Short mmCIF file of N, CA and C in Angstrom, two decimals:
data_model
loop_
_atom_site.label_atom_id
_atom_site.label_comp_id
_atom_site.label_asym_id
_atom_site.label_seq_id
_atom_site.Cartn_x
_atom_site.Cartn_y
_atom_site.Cartn_z
N MET A 1 3.97 2.29 -7.65
CA MET A 1 3.82 0.91 -7.29
C MET A 1 2.33 0.59 -7.25
N LYS A 2 1.95 -0.52 -7.88
CA LYS A 2 0.55 -0.93 -7.91
C LYS A 2 0.35 -2.19 -7.09
N LEU A 3 -0.86 -2.34 -6.55
CA LEU A 3 -1.23 -3.51 -5.78
C LEU A 3 -2.55 -4.03 -6.31
N ASP A 4 -2.59 -5.29 -6.71
CA ASP A 4 -3.81 -5.96 -7.14
C ASP A 4 -3.99 -7.21 -6.29
N LEU A 5 -5.12 -7.30 -5.62
CA LEU A 5 -5.39 -8.42 -4.74
C LEU A 5 -6.75 -9.00 -5.08
N VAL A 6 -6.80 -10.30 -5.34
CA VAL A 6 -8.05 -11.00 -5.64
C VAL A 6 -8.14 -12.19 -4.69
N ALA A 7 -9.31 -12.37 -4.05
CA ALA A 7 -9.48 -13.45 -3.08
C ALA A 7 -10.91 -13.96 -3.10
N ASN A 8 -11.08 -15.22 -2.70
CA ASN A 8 -12.41 -15.80 -2.54
C ASN A 8 -12.91 -15.50 -1.13
N LEU A 9 -14.21 -15.22 -1.01
CA LEU A 9 -14.82 -15.00 0.30
C LEU A 9 -15.44 -16.31 0.77
N LEU A 10 -15.07 -16.72 1.98
CA LEU A 10 -15.56 -17.98 2.55
C LEU A 10 -16.35 -17.71 3.83
N VAL A 11 -17.27 -18.59 4.15
CA VAL A 11 -18.05 -18.47 5.38
C VAL A 11 -17.18 -18.90 6.55
N SER A 12 -17.09 -18.06 7.56
CA SER A 12 -16.29 -18.37 8.74
C SER A 12 -17.09 -19.27 9.69
N PRO A 13 -16.39 -19.97 10.56
CA PRO A 13 -17.09 -20.80 11.55
C PRO A 13 -18.03 -19.96 12.44
N GLU A 14 -17.61 -18.73 12.73
CA GLU A 14 -18.45 -17.86 13.57
C GLU A 14 -19.76 -17.50 12.89
N LEU A 15 -19.69 -17.14 11.59
CA LEU A 15 -20.91 -16.80 10.86
C LEU A 15 -21.80 -18.02 10.70
N ALA A 16 -21.20 -19.17 10.42
CA ALA A 16 -22.00 -20.40 10.30
C ALA A 16 -22.69 -20.70 11.62
N GLY A 17 -22.03 -20.41 12.74
CA GLY A 17 -22.65 -20.60 14.06
C GLY A 17 -23.82 -19.68 14.28
N VAL A 18 -23.67 -18.41 13.88
CA VAL A 18 -24.77 -17.45 14.02
C VAL A 18 -25.95 -17.88 13.16
N LEU A 19 -25.67 -18.40 11.99
CA LEU A 19 -26.73 -18.86 11.09
C LEU A 19 -27.25 -20.25 11.47
N GLU A 20 -26.61 -20.85 12.49
CA GLU A 20 -26.96 -22.18 12.97
C GLU A 20 -26.94 -23.22 11.85
N ASN A 21 -25.89 -23.14 11.02
CA ASN A 21 -25.74 -24.09 9.92
C ASN A 21 -24.25 -24.41 9.75
N PRO A 22 -23.73 -25.38 10.51
CA PRO A 22 -22.30 -25.70 10.44
C PRO A 22 -21.86 -26.21 9.07
N ALA A 23 -22.78 -26.63 8.23
CA ALA A 23 -22.42 -27.11 6.89
C ALA A 23 -21.89 -25.98 6.01
N LEU A 24 -22.14 -24.72 6.41
CA LEU A 24 -21.68 -23.57 5.62
C LEU A 24 -20.20 -23.23 5.83
N ILE A 25 -19.59 -23.80 6.86
CA ILE A 25 -18.19 -23.46 7.16
C ILE A 25 -17.32 -23.74 5.94
N GLY A 26 -16.60 -22.72 5.50
CA GLY A 26 -15.69 -22.84 4.37
C GLY A 26 -16.35 -22.73 3.00
N ALA A 27 -17.68 -22.54 2.97
CA ALA A 27 -18.37 -22.42 1.68
C ALA A 27 -18.00 -21.10 1.01
N GLU A 28 -17.78 -21.14 -0.29
CA GLU A 28 -17.44 -19.93 -1.04
C GLU A 28 -18.72 -19.13 -1.30
N ILE A 29 -18.71 -17.86 -0.91
CA ILE A 29 -19.90 -17.03 -1.08
C ILE A 29 -19.66 -15.82 -1.98
N GLY A 30 -18.48 -15.70 -2.54
CA GLY A 30 -18.21 -14.57 -3.42
C GLY A 30 -16.72 -14.37 -3.64
N ALA A 31 -16.42 -13.25 -4.24
CA ALA A 31 -15.02 -12.90 -4.52
C ALA A 31 -14.80 -11.44 -4.16
N ALA A 32 -13.57 -11.13 -3.82
CA ALA A 32 -13.19 -9.75 -3.51
C ALA A 32 -12.02 -9.36 -4.38
N SER A 33 -12.03 -8.13 -4.85
CA SER A 33 -10.94 -7.60 -5.66
C SER A 33 -10.59 -6.21 -5.16
N ILE A 34 -9.32 -6.01 -4.83
CA ILE A 34 -8.85 -4.72 -4.34
C ILE A 34 -7.71 -4.26 -5.23
N ASN A 35 -7.81 -3.04 -5.73
CA ASN A 35 -6.77 -2.45 -6.57
C ASN A 35 -6.30 -1.16 -5.91
N GLY A 36 -5.02 -0.98 -5.85
CA GLY A 36 -4.49 0.22 -5.23
C GLY A 36 -3.21 0.68 -5.89
N GLU A 37 -2.86 1.92 -5.61
CA GLU A 37 -1.63 2.49 -6.16
C GLU A 37 -1.02 3.39 -5.10
N ALA A 38 0.28 3.26 -4.91
CA ALA A 38 0.99 4.07 -3.92
C ALA A 38 1.19 5.48 -4.45
N VAL A 39 0.88 6.45 -3.61
CA VAL A 39 1.07 7.86 -3.96
C VAL A 39 1.94 8.47 -2.87
N PRO A 40 3.08 9.05 -3.24
CA PRO A 40 3.96 9.62 -2.21
C PRO A 40 3.31 10.80 -1.49
N GLU A 41 3.60 10.91 -0.22
CA GLU A 41 3.09 12.03 0.57
C GLU A 41 3.78 13.32 0.12
N PRO A 42 3.07 14.45 0.22
CA PRO A 42 3.70 15.73 -0.15
C PRO A 42 4.98 16.02 0.63
N THR A 43 5.01 15.61 1.91
CA THR A 43 6.22 15.87 2.70
C THR A 43 7.40 15.06 2.19
N THR A 44 7.14 13.88 1.64
CA THR A 44 8.21 13.07 1.07
C THR A 44 8.81 13.76 -0.15
N ILE A 45 7.94 14.31 -0.98
CA ILE A 45 8.40 15.02 -2.18
C ILE A 45 9.21 16.26 -1.78
N LEU A 46 8.71 17.01 -0.80
CA LEU A 46 9.43 18.21 -0.35
C LEU A 46 10.78 17.84 0.25
N GLY A 47 10.83 16.74 0.99
CA GLY A 47 12.10 16.28 1.57
C GLY A 47 13.10 15.91 0.50
N ALA A 48 12.63 15.25 -0.57
CA ALA A 48 13.52 14.88 -1.66
C ALA A 48 14.04 16.12 -2.37
N LEU A 49 13.19 17.10 -2.58
CA LEU A 49 13.63 18.34 -3.22
C LEU A 49 14.65 19.08 -2.35
N ALA A 50 14.40 19.12 -1.06
CA ALA A 50 15.34 19.79 -0.15
C ALA A 50 16.68 19.08 -0.14
N ALA A 51 16.67 17.75 -0.11
CA ALA A 51 17.92 16.99 -0.12
C ALA A 51 18.67 17.22 -1.42
N GLY A 52 17.95 17.26 -2.53
CA GLY A 52 18.59 17.53 -3.82
C GLY A 52 19.23 18.91 -3.85
N GLY A 53 18.54 19.88 -3.28
CA GLY A 53 19.10 21.24 -3.21
C GLY A 53 20.35 21.30 -2.36
N LEU A 54 20.35 20.60 -1.24
CA LEU A 54 21.53 20.59 -0.37
C LEU A 54 22.72 19.91 -1.05
N ILE A 55 22.46 18.83 -1.75
CA ILE A 55 23.53 18.14 -2.47
C ILE A 55 24.11 19.02 -3.56
N THR A 56 23.24 19.70 -4.30
CA THR A 56 23.69 20.60 -5.37
C THR A 56 24.53 21.74 -4.79
N ALA A 57 24.07 22.32 -3.68
CA ALA A 57 24.83 23.42 -3.05
C ALA A 57 26.19 22.94 -2.57
N ALA A 58 26.26 21.75 -2.00
CA ALA A 58 27.53 21.22 -1.51
C ALA A 58 28.49 20.98 -2.67
N ARG A 59 27.97 20.47 -3.78
CA ARG A 59 28.84 20.25 -4.95
C ARG A 59 29.36 21.56 -5.51
N ARG A 60 28.53 22.59 -5.53
CA ARG A 60 28.98 23.89 -6.04
C ARG A 60 30.06 24.48 -5.15
N ARG A 61 29.89 24.33 -3.84
CA ARG A 61 30.92 24.84 -2.91
C ARG A 61 32.23 24.09 -3.11
N GLN A 62 32.12 22.77 -3.30
CA GLN A 62 33.31 21.96 -3.49
C GLN A 62 34.00 22.36 -4.79
N ALA A 63 33.24 22.62 -5.84
CA ALA A 63 33.83 23.03 -7.13
C ALA A 63 34.47 24.41 -7.03
N ALA A 64 33.87 25.31 -6.25
CA ALA A 64 34.42 26.65 -6.09
C ALA A 64 35.74 26.61 -5.31
N LYS A 65 35.87 25.71 -4.36
CA LYS A 65 37.10 25.59 -3.58
C LYS A 65 38.22 24.94 -4.39
N GLY A 66 37.76 24.02 -5.31
CA GLY A 66 38.65 23.15 -5.98
C GLY A 66 39.64 23.60 -6.89
#
């Protein structure tokens, strides 16, 4: 799963106050871009493998009884 986020950076009222320039409130001062990708944790992968093994073993037992 991928995540791409693009946003404009605006001057906050607090920053405009510190700069003593209220005309800056809401002014665009740049852009931000964040790109990310989800990577499963190793424990998640191990859990999936263990669950698959248990399911396979249960099916084999069922087939042997059957």
